[in-house]
PDB file of C-alpha atoms and ligand atoms in Angstrom:
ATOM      1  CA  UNK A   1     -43.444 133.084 188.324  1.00 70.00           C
ATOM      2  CA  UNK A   2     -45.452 132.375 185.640  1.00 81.00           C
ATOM      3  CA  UNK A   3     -43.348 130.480 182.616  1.00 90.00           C
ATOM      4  CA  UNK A   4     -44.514 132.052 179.692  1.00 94.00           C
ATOM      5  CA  UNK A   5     -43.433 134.991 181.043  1.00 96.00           C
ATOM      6  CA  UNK A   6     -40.016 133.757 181.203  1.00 96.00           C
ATOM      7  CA  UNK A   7     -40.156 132.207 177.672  1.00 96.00           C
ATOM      8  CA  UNK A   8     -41.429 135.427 176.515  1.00 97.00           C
ATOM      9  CA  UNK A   9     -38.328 136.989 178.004  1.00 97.00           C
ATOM     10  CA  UNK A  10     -36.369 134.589 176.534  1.00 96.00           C
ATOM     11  CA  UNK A  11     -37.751 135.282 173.136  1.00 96.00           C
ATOM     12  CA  UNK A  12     -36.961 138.726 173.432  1.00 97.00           C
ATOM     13  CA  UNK A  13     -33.303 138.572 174.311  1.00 96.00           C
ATOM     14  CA  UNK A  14     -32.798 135.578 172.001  1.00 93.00           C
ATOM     15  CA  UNK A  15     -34.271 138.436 168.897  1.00 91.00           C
ATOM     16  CA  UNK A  16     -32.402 141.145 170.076  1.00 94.00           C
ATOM     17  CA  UNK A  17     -28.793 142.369 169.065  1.00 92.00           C
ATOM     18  CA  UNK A  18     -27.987 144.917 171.621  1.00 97.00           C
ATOM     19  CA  UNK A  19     -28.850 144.646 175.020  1.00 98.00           C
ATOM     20  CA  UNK A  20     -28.368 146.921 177.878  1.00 98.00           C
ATOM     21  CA  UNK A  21     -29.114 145.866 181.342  1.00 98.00           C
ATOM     22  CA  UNK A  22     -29.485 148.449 184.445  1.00 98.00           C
ATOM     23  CA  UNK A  23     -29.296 147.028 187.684  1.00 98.00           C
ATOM     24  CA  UNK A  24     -29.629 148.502 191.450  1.00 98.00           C
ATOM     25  CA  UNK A  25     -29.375 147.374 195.308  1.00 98.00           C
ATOM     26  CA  UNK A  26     -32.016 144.750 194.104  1.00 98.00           C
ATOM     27  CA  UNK A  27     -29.680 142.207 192.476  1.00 98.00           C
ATOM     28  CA  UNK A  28     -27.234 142.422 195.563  1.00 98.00           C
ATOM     29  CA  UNK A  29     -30.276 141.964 198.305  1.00 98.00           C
ATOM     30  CA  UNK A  30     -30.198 138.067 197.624  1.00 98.00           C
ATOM     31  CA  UNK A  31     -26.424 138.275 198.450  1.00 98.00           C
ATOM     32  CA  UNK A  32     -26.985 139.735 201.950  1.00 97.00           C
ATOM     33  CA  UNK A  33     -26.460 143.120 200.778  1.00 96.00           C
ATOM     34  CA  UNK A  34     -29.425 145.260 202.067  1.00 94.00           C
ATOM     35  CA  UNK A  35     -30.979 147.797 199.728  1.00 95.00           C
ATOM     36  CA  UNK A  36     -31.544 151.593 200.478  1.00 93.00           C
ATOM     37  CA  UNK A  37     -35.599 152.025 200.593  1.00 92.00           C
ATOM     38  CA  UNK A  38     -36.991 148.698 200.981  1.00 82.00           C
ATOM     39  CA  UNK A  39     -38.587 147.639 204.620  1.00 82.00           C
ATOM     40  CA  UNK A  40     -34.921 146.813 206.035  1.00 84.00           C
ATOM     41  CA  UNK A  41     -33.215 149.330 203.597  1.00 89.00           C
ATOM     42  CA  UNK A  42     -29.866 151.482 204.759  1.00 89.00           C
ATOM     43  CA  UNK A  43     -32.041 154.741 204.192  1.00 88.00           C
ATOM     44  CA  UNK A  44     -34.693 153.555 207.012  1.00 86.00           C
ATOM     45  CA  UNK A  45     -31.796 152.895 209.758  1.00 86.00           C
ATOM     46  CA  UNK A  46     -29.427 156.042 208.324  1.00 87.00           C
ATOM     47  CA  UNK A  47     -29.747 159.368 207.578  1.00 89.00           C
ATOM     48  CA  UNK A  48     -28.139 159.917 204.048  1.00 89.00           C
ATOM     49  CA  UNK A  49     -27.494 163.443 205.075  1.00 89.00           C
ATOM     50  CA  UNK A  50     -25.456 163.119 207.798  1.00 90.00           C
ATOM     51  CA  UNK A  51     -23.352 160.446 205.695  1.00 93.00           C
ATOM     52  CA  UNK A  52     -23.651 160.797 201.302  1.00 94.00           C
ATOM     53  CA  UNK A  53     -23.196 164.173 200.641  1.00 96.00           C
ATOM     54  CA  UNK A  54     -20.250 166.007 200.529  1.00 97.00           C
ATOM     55  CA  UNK A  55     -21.602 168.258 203.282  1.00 97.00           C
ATOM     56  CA  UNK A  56     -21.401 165.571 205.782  1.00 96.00           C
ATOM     57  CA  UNK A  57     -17.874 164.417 204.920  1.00 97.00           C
ATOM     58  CA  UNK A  58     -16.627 168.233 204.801  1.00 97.00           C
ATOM     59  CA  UNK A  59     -18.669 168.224 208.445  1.00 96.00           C
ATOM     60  CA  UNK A  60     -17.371 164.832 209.714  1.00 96.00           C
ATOM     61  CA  UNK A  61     -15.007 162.714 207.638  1.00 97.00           C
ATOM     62  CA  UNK A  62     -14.677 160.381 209.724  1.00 96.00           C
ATOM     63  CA  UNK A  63     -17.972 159.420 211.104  1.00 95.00           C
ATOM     64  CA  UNK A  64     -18.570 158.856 206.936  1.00 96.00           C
ATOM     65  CA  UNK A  65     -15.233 157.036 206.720  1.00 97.00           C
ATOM     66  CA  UNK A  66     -16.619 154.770 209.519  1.00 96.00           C
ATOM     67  CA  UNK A  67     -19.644 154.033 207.785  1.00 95.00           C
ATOM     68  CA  UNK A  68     -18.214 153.557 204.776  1.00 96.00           C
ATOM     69  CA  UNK A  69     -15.307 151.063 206.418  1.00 97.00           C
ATOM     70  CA  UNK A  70     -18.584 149.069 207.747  1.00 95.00           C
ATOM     71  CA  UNK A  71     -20.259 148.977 204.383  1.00 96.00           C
ATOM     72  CA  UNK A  72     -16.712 147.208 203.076  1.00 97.00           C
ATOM     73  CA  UNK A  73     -16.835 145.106 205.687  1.00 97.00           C
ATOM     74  CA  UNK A  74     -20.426 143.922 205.220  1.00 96.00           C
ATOM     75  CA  UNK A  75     -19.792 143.647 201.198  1.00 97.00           C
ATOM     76  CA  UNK A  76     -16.601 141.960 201.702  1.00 96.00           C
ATOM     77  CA  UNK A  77     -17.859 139.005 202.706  1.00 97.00           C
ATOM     78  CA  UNK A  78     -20.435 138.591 200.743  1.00 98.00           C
ATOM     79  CA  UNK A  79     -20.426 136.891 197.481  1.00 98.00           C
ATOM     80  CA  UNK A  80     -22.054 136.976 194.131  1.00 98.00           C
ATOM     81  CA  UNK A  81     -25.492 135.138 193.543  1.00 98.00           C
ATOM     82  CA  UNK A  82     -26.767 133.338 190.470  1.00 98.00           C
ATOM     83  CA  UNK A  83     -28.519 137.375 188.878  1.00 98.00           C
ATOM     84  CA  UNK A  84     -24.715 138.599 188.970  1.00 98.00           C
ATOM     85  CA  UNK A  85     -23.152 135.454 187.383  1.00 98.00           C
ATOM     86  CA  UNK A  86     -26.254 134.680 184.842  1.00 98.00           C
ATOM     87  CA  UNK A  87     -25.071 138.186 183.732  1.00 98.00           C
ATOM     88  CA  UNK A  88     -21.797 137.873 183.537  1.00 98.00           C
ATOM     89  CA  UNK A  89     -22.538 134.730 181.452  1.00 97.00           C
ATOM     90  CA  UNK A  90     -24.566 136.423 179.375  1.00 97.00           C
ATOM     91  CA  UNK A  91     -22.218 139.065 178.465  1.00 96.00           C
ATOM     92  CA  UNK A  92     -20.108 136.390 176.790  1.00 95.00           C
ATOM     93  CA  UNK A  93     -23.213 134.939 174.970  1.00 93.00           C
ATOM     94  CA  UNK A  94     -24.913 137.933 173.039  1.00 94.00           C
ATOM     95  CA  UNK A  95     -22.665 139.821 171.046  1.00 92.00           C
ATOM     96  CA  UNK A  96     -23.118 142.775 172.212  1.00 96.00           C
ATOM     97  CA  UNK A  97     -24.508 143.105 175.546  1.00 97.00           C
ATOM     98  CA  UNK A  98     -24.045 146.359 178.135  1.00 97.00           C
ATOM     99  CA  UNK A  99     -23.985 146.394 181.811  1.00 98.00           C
ATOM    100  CA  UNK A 100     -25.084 149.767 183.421  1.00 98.00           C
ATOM    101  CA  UNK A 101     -24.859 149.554 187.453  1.00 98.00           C
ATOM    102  CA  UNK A 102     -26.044 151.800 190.489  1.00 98.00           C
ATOM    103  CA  UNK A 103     -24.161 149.688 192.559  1.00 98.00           C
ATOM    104  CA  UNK A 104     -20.718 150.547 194.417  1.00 98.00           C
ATOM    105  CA  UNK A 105     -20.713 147.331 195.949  1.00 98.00           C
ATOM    106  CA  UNK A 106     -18.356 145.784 193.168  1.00 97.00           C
ATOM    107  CA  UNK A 107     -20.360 142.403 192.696  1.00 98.00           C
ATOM    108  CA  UNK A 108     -20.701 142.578 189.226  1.00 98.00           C
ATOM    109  CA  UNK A 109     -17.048 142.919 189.131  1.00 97.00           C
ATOM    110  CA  UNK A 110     -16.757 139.945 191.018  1.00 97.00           C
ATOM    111  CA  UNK A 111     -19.085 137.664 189.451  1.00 98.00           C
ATOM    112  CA  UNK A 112     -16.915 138.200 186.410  1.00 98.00           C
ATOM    113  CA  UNK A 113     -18.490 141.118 184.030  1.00 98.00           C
ATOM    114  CA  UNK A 114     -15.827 143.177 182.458  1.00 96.00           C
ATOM    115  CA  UNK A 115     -18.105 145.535 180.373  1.00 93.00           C
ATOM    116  CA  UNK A 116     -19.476 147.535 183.026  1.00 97.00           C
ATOM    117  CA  UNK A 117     -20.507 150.865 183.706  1.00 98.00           C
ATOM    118  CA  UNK A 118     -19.947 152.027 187.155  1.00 98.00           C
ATOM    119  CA  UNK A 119     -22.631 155.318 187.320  1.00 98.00           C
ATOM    120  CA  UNK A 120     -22.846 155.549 191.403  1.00 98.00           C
ATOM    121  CA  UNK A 121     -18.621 154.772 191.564  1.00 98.00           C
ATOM    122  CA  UNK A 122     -17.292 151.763 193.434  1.00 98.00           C
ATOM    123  CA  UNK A 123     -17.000 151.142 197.063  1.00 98.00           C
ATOM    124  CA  UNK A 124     -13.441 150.022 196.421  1.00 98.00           C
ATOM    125  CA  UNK A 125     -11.837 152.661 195.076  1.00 98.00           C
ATOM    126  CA  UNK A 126     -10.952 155.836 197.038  1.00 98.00           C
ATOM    127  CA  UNK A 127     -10.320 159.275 195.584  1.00 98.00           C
ATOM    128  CA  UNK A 128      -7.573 161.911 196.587  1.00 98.00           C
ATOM    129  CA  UNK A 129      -9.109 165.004 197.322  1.00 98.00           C
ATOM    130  CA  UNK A 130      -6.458 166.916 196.059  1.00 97.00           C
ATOM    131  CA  UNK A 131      -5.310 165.276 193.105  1.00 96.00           C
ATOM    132  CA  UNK A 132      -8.531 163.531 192.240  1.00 97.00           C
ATOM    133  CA  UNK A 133      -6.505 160.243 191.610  1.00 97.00           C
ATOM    134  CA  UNK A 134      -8.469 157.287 192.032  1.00 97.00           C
ATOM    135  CA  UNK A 135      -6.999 154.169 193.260  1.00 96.00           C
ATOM    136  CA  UNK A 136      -8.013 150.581 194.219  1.00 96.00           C
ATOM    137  CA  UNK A 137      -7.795 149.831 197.436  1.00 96.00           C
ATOM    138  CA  UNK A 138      -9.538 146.058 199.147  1.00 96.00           C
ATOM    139  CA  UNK A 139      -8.310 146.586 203.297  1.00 96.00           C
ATOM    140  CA  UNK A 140     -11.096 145.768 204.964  1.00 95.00           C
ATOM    141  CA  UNK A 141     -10.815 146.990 207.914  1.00 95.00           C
ATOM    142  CA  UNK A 142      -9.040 150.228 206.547  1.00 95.00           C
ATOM    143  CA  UNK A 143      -5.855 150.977 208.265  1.00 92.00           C
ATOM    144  CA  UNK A 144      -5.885 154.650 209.163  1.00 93.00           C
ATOM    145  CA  UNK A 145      -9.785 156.611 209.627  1.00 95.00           C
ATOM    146  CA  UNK A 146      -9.550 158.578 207.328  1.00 96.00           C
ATOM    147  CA  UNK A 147      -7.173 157.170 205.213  1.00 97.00           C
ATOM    148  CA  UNK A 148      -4.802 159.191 203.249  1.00 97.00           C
ATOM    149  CA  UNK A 149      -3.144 159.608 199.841  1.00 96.00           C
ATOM    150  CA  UNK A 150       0.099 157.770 199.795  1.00 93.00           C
ATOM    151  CA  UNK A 151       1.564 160.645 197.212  1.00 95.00           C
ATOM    152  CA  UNK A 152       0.660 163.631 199.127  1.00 96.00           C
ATOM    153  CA  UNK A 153      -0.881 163.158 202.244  1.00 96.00           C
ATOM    154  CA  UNK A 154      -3.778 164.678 201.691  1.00 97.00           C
ATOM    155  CA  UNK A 155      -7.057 162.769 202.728  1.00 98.00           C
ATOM    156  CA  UNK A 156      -8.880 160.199 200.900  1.00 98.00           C
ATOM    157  CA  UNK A 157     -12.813 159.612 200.091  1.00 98.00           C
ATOM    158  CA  UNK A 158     -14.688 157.123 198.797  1.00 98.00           C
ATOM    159  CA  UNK A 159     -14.796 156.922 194.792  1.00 98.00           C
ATOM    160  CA  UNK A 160     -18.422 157.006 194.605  1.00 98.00           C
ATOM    161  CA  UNK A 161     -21.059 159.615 193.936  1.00 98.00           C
ATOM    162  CA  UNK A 162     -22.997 161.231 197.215  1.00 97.00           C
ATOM    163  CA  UNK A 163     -26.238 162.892 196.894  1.00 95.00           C
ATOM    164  CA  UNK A 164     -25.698 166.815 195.774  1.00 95.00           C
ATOM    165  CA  UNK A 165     -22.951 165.829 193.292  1.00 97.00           C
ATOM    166  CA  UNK A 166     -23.302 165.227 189.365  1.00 97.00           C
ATOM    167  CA  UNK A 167     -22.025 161.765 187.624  1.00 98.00           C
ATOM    168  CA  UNK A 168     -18.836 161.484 185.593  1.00 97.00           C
ATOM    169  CA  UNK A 169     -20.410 163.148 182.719  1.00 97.00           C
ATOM    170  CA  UNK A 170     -18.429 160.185 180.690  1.00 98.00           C
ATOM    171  CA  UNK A 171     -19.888 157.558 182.399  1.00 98.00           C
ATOM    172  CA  UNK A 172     -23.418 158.976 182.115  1.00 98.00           C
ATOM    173  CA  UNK A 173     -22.633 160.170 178.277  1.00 98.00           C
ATOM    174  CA  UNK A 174     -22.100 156.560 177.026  1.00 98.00           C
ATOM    175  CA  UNK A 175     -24.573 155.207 179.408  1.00 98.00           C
ATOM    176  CA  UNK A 176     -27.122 157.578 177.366  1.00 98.00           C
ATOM    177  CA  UNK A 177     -25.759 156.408 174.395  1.00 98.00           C
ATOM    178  CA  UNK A 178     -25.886 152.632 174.729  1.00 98.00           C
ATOM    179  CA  UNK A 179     -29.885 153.081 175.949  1.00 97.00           C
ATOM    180  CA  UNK A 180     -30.158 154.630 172.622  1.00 97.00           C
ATOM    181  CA  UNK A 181     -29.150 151.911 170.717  1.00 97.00           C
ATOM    182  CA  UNK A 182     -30.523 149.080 172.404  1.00 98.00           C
ATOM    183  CA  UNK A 183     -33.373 147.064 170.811  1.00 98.00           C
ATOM    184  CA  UNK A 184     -33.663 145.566 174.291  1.00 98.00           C
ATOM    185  CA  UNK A 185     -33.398 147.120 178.100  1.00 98.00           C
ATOM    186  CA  UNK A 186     -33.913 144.715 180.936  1.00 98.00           C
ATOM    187  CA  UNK A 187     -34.445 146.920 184.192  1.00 98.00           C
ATOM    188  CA  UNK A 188     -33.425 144.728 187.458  1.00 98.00           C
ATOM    189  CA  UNK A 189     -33.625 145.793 191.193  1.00 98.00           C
ATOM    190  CA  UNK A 190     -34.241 149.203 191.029  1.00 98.00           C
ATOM    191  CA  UNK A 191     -36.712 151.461 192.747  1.00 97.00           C
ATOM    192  CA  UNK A 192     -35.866 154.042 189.876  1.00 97.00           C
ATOM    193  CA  UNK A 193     -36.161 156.820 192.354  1.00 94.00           C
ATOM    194  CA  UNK A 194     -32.838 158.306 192.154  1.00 95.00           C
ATOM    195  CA  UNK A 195     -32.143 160.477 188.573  1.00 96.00           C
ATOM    196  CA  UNK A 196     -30.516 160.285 186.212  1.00 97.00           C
ATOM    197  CA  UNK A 197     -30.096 156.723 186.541  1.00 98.00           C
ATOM    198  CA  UNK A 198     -33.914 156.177 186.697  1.00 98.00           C
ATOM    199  CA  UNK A 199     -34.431 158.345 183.290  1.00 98.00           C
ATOM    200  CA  UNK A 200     -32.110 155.603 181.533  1.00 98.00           C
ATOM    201  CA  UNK A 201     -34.982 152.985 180.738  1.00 98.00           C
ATOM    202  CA  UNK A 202     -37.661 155.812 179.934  1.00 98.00           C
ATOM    203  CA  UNK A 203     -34.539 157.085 177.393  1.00 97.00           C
ATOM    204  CA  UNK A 204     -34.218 153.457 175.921  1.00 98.00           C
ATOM    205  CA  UNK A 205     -38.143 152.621 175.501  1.00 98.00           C
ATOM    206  CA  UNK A 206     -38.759 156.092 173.806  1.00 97.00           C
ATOM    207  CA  UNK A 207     -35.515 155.347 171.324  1.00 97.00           C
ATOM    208  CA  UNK A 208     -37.652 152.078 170.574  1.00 97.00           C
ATOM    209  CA  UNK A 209     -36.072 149.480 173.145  1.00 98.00           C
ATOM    210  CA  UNK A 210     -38.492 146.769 174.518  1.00 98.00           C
ATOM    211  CA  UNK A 211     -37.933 147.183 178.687  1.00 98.00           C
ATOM    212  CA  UNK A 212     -38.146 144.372 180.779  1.00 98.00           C
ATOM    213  CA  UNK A 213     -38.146 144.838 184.373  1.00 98.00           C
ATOM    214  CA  UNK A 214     -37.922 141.953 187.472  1.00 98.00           C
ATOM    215  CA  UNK A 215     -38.773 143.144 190.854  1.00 98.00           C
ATOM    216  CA  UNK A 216     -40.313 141.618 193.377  1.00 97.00           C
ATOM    217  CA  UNK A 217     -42.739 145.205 193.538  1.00 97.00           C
ATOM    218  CA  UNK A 218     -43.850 147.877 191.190  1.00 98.00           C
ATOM    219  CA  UNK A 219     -42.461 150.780 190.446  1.00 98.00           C
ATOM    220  CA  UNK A 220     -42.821 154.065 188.277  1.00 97.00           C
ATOM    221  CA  UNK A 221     -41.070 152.328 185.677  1.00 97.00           C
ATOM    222  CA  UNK A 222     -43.410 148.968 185.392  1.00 98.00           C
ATOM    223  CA  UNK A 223     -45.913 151.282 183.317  1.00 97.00           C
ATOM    224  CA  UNK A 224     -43.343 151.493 180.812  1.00 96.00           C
ATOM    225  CA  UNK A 225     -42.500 147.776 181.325  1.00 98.00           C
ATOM    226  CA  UNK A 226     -43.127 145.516 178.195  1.00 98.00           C
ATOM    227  CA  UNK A 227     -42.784 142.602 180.890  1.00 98.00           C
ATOM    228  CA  UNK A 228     -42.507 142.950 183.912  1.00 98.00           C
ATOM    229  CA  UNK A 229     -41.599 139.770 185.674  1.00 98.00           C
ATOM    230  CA  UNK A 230     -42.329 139.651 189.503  1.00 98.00           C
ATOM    231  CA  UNK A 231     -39.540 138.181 191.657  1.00 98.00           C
ATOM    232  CA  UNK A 232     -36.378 137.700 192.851  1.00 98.00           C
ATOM    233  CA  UNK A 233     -33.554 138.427 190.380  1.00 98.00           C
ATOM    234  CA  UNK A 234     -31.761 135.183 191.781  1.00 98.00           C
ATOM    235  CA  UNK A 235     -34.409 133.233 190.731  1.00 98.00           C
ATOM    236  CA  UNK A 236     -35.845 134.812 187.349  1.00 98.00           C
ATOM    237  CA  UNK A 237     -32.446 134.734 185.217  1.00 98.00           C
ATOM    238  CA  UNK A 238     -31.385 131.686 186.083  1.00 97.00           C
ATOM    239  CA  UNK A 239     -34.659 130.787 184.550  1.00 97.00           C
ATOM    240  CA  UNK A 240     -34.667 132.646 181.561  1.00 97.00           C
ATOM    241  CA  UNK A 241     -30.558 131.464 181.073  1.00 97.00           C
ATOM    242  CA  UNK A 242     -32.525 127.979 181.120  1.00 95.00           C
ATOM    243  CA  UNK A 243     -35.293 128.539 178.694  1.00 93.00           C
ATOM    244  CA  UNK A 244     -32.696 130.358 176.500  1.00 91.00           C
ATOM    245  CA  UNK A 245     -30.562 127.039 176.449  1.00 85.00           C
ATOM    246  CA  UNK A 246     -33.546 124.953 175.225  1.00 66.00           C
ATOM    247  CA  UNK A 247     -34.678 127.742 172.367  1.00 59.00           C
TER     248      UNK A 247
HETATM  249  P1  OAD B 301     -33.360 150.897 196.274  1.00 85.85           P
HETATM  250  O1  OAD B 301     -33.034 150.406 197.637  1.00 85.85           O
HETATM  251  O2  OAD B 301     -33.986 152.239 196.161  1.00 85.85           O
HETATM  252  O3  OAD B 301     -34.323 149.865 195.539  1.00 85.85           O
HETATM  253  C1  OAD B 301     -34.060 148.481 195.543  1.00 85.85           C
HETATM  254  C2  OAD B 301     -35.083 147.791 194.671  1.00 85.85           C
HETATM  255  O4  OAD B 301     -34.737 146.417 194.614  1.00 85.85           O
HETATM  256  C3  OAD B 301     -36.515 147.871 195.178  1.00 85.85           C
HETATM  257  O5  OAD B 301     -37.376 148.267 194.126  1.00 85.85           O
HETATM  258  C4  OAD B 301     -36.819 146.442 195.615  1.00 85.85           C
HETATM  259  O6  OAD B 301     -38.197 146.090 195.426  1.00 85.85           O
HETATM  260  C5  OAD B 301     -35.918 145.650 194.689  1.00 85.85           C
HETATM  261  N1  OAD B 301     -35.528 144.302 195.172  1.00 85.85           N
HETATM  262  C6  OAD B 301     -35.407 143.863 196.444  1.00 85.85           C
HETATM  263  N2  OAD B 301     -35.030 142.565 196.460  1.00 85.85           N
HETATM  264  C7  OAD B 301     -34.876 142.182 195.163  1.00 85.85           C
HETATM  265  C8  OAD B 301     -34.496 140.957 194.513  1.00 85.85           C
HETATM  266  N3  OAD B 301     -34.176 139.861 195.213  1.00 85.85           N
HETATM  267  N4  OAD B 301     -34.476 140.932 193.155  1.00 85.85           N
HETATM  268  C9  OAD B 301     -34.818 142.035 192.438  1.00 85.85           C
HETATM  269  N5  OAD B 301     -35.164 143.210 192.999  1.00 85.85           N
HETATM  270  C10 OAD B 301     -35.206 143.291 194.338  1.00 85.85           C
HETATM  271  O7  OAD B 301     -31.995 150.805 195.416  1.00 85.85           O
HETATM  272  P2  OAD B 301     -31.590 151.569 194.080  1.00 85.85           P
HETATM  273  O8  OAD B 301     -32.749 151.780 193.189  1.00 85.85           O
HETATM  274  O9  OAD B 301     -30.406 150.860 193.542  1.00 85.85           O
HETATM  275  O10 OAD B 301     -26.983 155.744 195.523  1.00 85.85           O
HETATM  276  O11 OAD B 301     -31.120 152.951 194.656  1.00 85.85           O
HETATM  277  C11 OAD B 301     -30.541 153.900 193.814  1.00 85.85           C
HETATM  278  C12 OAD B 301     -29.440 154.662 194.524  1.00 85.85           C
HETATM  279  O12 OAD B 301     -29.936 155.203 195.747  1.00 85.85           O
HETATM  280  C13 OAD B 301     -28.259 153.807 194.945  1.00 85.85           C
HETATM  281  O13 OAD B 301     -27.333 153.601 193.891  1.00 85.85           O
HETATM  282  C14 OAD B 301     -27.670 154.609 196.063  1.00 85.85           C
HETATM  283  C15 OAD B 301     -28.927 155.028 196.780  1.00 85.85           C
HETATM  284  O14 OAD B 301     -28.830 156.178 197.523  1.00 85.85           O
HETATM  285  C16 OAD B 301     -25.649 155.871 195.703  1.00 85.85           C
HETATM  286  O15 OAD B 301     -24.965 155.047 196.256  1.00 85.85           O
HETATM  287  C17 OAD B 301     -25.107 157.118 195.116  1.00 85.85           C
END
């Protein structure tokens, strides 16, 4: 990684009043988490269809129940690495700093950021689906396949978003909203293939926000990219945490 890069990221974010950040399966892949697309990704071994749409767990809930109470398991273990916690640092350096997340996998959570938008849901919360309740639930294994609401009986599902099915329009409303304030958008881990999520930074840049990206590859956002820094998240913002320190 070339360290004028990082110092110019550092520059930025040290100028800048409002940041938003949008992260994806990227930040999580140095944790042992795998990512959907990449050359070992979920979507390569599984087919999404038979298990992240609502059509599959009207079809088979618990063959998506199963996969879902593997996912826990795998996440579960797994800890935070050095991109979640420089960002949950961070969030109690710049005064006002935004965390949007794909990610259901709860590491953000974990690592310690509070201010947090979920836009995918969160692996560890299940839904009711008859009174839509949502509550927070850490078995790993799960009890009972599929599990059920202790209030009625009815049959639990995951509290996260499936292909085929919109976003909490609240969620996505102030996610919107803090892209259009931001003077600065840093983009991490994404392939910015799945919408809306991957409209967020294009929203940002044309409301005037500088977008920095760090992947290890391209992708159809590094065009819009003011920097894009090449690499593992793990290793860049420690880095620019460090130069930040010195400036
Ligand atoms: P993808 O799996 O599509 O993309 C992961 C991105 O992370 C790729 O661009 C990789 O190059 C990059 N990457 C890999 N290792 C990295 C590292 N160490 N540091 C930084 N970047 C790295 O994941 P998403 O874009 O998050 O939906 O996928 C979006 C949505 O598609 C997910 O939220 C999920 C999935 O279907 C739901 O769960 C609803």
């Amino acid at each position: 990684m070339n360290s004028e890069d990082i110092k110019r990221a550092a520059e930025i974010f040290r100028n800048a009043k409002r940041i938003a950040v949008l992260t994806g399966a990227g930040i999580s892949a140095e944790s042992g988490v795998p990512t959907f697309r990449g050359k070992d990704g979920l979507w390569r071994q599984f087919r999404a269809e038979d298990l992240a749409t609502p059509e599959a767990f009207s079809r088979d809930p618990k063959l998506v129940w199963e996969w879902y109470n593997w996912r826990r398991g795998l996440v579960g273990k797994v800890e935070p690495n050095p991109a979640h916690q420089t960002l949950a640092k961070w969030e109690t350096v710049f005064p006002e700093f935004a965390l949007i997340t794909q990610n259901v996998d709860g590491l953000h959570v974990k690592a310690g950021s509070k201010n947090i938008l979920e836009l995918h849901g969160n692996i560890w919360k299940l839904r009711c689906t008859k009174e839509e309740t949502v509550t927070e639930n850490h078995a790993s294994p799960l009890g009972e396949i599929p599990p059920r609401c202790p209030a009625c009986g009815e049959m639990l599902r995951p509290h996260v978003v499936w292909f085929g099915e919109a976003l909490d329009p609240n969620i996505l409303h102030r996610a919107f909203s803090l892209c259009s304030l931001c003077e600065v958008m840093l983009v991490i881990g994404t392939s910015a293939f799945v919408q809306p999520a991957a409209s967020l930074p294009l929203y940002a840049s044309d409301a005037g926000a500088k977008i920095i990206e760090i992947n290890p590859d391209p992708t159809p956002l590094t065009s819009y990219a003011n920097l894009f820094l090449q690499g593992k998240a793990g290793e860049i913002l420690p880095l620019i945490d460090q130069y930040l320190g010195t400036i």
